[in-house]
Amino acid sequence: GQQLNQSPQSMFIQEGEDVSMNCTSSSIFNTWLWYKQDPGEGPVLLIALYKAGELTSNGRLTAQFGITRKDSFLNISASIPSDVGIYFCAGHGNKLVFGAGTILRVKS
Amino acid sequence: EAQVTQNPRYLITVTGKKLTVTCSQNMNHEYMSWYRQDPGLGLRQIYYSMNVEVTDKGDVPEGYKVSRKEKRNFPLILESPSPNQTSLYFCASSHRWGKGGNQPQHFGDGTRLSIL
């Protein structure tokens, strides 16, 4: 079945640093989504990508839909303490599939 | 305020005692689904519903039931809970695109179930 490999599993970075995480798959997806989950809450949509090659920004966040339709990355620039949380990628092919998540911890 | 509401938020219960987790959305969404979240596994879909009276199995449906009698509600039923169903559960909903497929889902705040 369709599976997503999300990396890294966790990151511990200095405040102000840029962050990059990605998801890859052997399957083709029509949509890529990036969610963030804060402790005690459900995932919240950050960015949705609908077209291969699309590059979309949301404040300090930038995400791209890979040209092969099998991957996507999320970049966070100038990280701040409130960026901590779990980031999930999700790909929509014939169904929605989630990556295992990237745990982000920021040192202030 | 647009939201997906789950109840209860936390529950500790014993093996075999039937329980229901309710989910309600106020956005008139056609699509609703249930996920469980376990460490290192991300979110795995249990059941989903394209619309009223239409439900289907996700990736991990064993031990669960659902119903969709009204558009806004999508309860998750554990007829005979077992310890391996201890997990964090999320309900989600979205509109459907006109040509099929779903818009990005809105998630509830989660229900943490502990089955002893």
XYZ file of C-alpha atoms in Angstrom:
224
model
C 0.000 0.000 0.000
C 0.914 3.654 -0.073
C 3.439 4.672 2.593
C 5.270 7.839 3.476
C 8.784 8.069 4.897
C 9.148 11.236 6.931
C 12.511 12.467 8.170
C 14.025 13.340 10.439
C 12.147 11.644 13.259
C 13.116 14.434 15.637
C 15.145 17.610 15.703
C 16.586 19.731 18.468
C 17.672 23.083 17.139
C 18.758 26.494 18.311
C 16.270 29.360 18.210
C 16.772 31.371 15.035
C 17.987 28.437 12.968
C 16.274 27.261 9.806
C 14.612 23.842 9.813
C 14.006 21.416 7.002
C 12.039 18.175 6.952
C 10.793 16.020 4.127
C 8.565 13.154 3.101
C 9.185 10.644 0.375
C 7.207 7.801 -1.080
C 7.398 5.197 -3.801
C 3.815 6.155 -4.726
C 2.541 9.176 -6.606
C 0.294 11.629 -4.755
C -2.120 14.239 -6.085
C -2.009 16.425 -2.989
C 0.555 17.001 -0.264
C -0.430 18.441 3.097
C 1.641 19.580 6.056
C 0.098 19.634 9.549
C 1.392 20.714 12.950
C 0.265 19.159 16.207
C 0.716 20.991 19.499
C 0.624 19.039 22.774
C -2.918 18.106 23.782
C -4.417 19.238 20.488
C -5.289 17.831 17.110
C -3.242 18.431 13.948
C -3.750 21.814 12.320
C -3.239 22.342 8.597
C -0.210 24.508 7.757
C 0.121 24.253 3.999
C -1.699 22.395 1.204
C -0.025 21.678 -2.146
C -2.060 20.626 -5.170
C 0.297 20.749 -8.150
C 3.655 19.127 -8.912
C 6.437 21.677 -8.552
C 4.259 24.033 -6.501
C 6.093 26.108 -3.910
C 3.880 27.701 -1.258
C 4.651 29.875 1.748
C 2.756 30.583 4.942
C 4.670 33.139 6.970
C 8.017 31.593 7.910
C 6.956 28.241 6.473
C 7.631 27.152 2.916
C 6.637 23.828 1.386
C 7.143 22.300 -2.029
C 5.359 19.568 -3.962
C 8.104 17.511 -5.609
C 8.188 17.446 -9.393
C 8.008 13.639 -9.408
C 4.891 13.829 -7.154
C 6.586 11.379 -4.805
C 8.017 13.811 -2.288
C 7.552 17.082 -0.456
C 9.570 19.208 1.929
C 8.765 21.775 4.587
C 11.148 24.540 5.611
C 10.793 26.756 8.669
C 12.953 29.855 8.681
C 14.269 31.581 11.807
C 12.683 29.125 14.257
C 11.120 30.418 17.480
C 10.117 28.549 20.676
C 6.454 28.264 19.642
C 7.493 26.193 16.620
C 7.880 23.182 18.925
C 5.505 20.361 18.169
C 5.034 17.433 15.853
C 4.915 18.078 12.129
C 3.115 15.600 9.888
C 3.180 15.292 6.148
C 0.202 13.681 4.442
C -0.202 12.586 0.864
C -3.471 12.106 -0.939
C -3.490 9.499 -3.688
C -6.413 7.110 -3.673
C -6.556 7.774 0.070
C -4.931 10.059 2.626
C -1.741 8.673 4.138
C 0.227 10.274 6.996
C 3.922 10.216 7.722
C 5.094 9.179 11.195
C 5.854 12.773 12.161
C 8.876 14.963 12.943
C 9.215 16.104 16.553
C 10.682 19.597 16.687
C 12.266 20.941 19.843
C 13.726 24.435 19.938
C 16.363 25.651 22.358
C 15.851 29.267 23.354
C -16.677 28.900 15.584
C -15.969 26.115 13.108
C -14.880 23.046 14.978
C -14.773 19.293 15.380
C -15.751 18.273 18.915
C -14.850 14.954 20.472
C -16.075 13.530 23.782
C -14.750 12.413 26.104
C -11.252 13.893 25.945
C -9.891 11.270 28.335
C -11.178 7.872 29.398
C -9.743 5.052 31.453
C -11.776 1.872 31.317
C -11.460 -1.898 31.533
C -11.258 -4.629 28.956
C -14.610 -5.661 27.513
C -16.664 -2.702 28.652
C -18.341 -1.170 25.607
C -17.592 2.489 25.000
C -18.497 5.165 22.491
C -16.486 8.232 21.547
C -18.644 10.913 20.004
C -17.612 13.288 17.225
C -19.587 16.252 16.016
C -18.747 18.908 13.410
C -20.559 22.163 12.721
C -19.184 22.855 9.245
C -21.687 20.809 7.223
C -18.840 18.588 6.011
C -19.689 15.533 3.963
C -16.534 13.582 4.806
C -15.683 12.400 8.323
C -13.056 9.981 9.545
C -11.459 8.465 12.622
C -7.731 8.013 13.188
C -5.609 6.555 15.940
C -2.201 7.974 16.743
C 0.500 5.774 18.208
C 4.160 6.676 18.828
C 6.296 6.210 15.742
C 3.319 5.260 13.573
C 1.729 8.625 12.835
C -1.984 8.722 12.177
C -3.697 5.600 10.895
C -7.219 5.697 9.582
C -9.774 3.462 11.295
C -13.005 4.214 9.435
C -14.305 6.961 7.212
C -17.621 8.199 5.886
C -18.221 9.946 2.577
C -21.711 11.065 3.598
C -24.746 10.081 5.654
C -25.262 6.303 5.790
C -22.035 5.709 3.820
C -19.126 4.299 5.824
C -16.058 2.285 4.905
C -13.041 0.669 6.525
C -9.726 2.442 6.752
C -6.378 0.799 7.417
C -6.987 -0.461 10.963
C -10.731 -1.137 11.398
C -10.547 -4.308 13.522
C -12.308 -3.948 16.873
C -14.137 -0.748 15.918
C -17.556 0.205 14.578
C -18.953 3.494 13.336
C -22.283 4.915 12.246
C -23.303 7.996 10.280
C -27.004 8.564 10.805
C -26.690 12.349 10.674
C -24.304 14.537 8.722
C -22.801 16.226 11.761
C -22.138 13.162 13.942
C -19.786 10.219 13.495
C -19.434 8.158 16.693
C -16.691 5.562 17.150
C -17.785 2.439 19.003
C -15.558 -0.085 20.738
C -17.858 -3.039 21.454
C -15.321 -4.983 23.511
C -12.244 -2.830 24.115
C -8.870 -4.493 24.567
C -5.548 -3.096 25.857
C -4.116 -2.856 22.317
C -6.756 -0.197 21.635
C -5.127 2.106 24.154
C -4.270 5.082 21.990
C -4.943 8.698 21.104
C -7.934 9.001 18.777
C -8.752 11.833 16.410
C -11.911 12.606 14.489
C -11.600 14.723 11.338
C -13.938 16.184 8.741
C -13.816 17.998 5.419
C -15.807 19.022 2.393
C -15.573 16.916 -0.728
C -14.205 18.363 -3.951
C -16.696 18.460 -6.790
C -14.841 15.861 -8.864
C -14.086 13.556 -5.962
C -11.394 13.560 -3.345
C -11.462 15.572 -0.164
C -10.388 19.008 0.902
C -7.856 19.150 3.767
C -9.337 17.762 6.959
C -10.094 19.622 10.175
C -9.199 17.643 13.283
C -10.722 17.478 16.721
C -8.536 17.852 19.818
C -8.298 14.122 20.418
C -9.525 11.499 22.875
C -6.999 9.611 24.950
C -8.266 6.109 25.717
C -6.612 3.796 28.214
C -7.931 0.229 28.284
C -6.770 -1.693 31.353
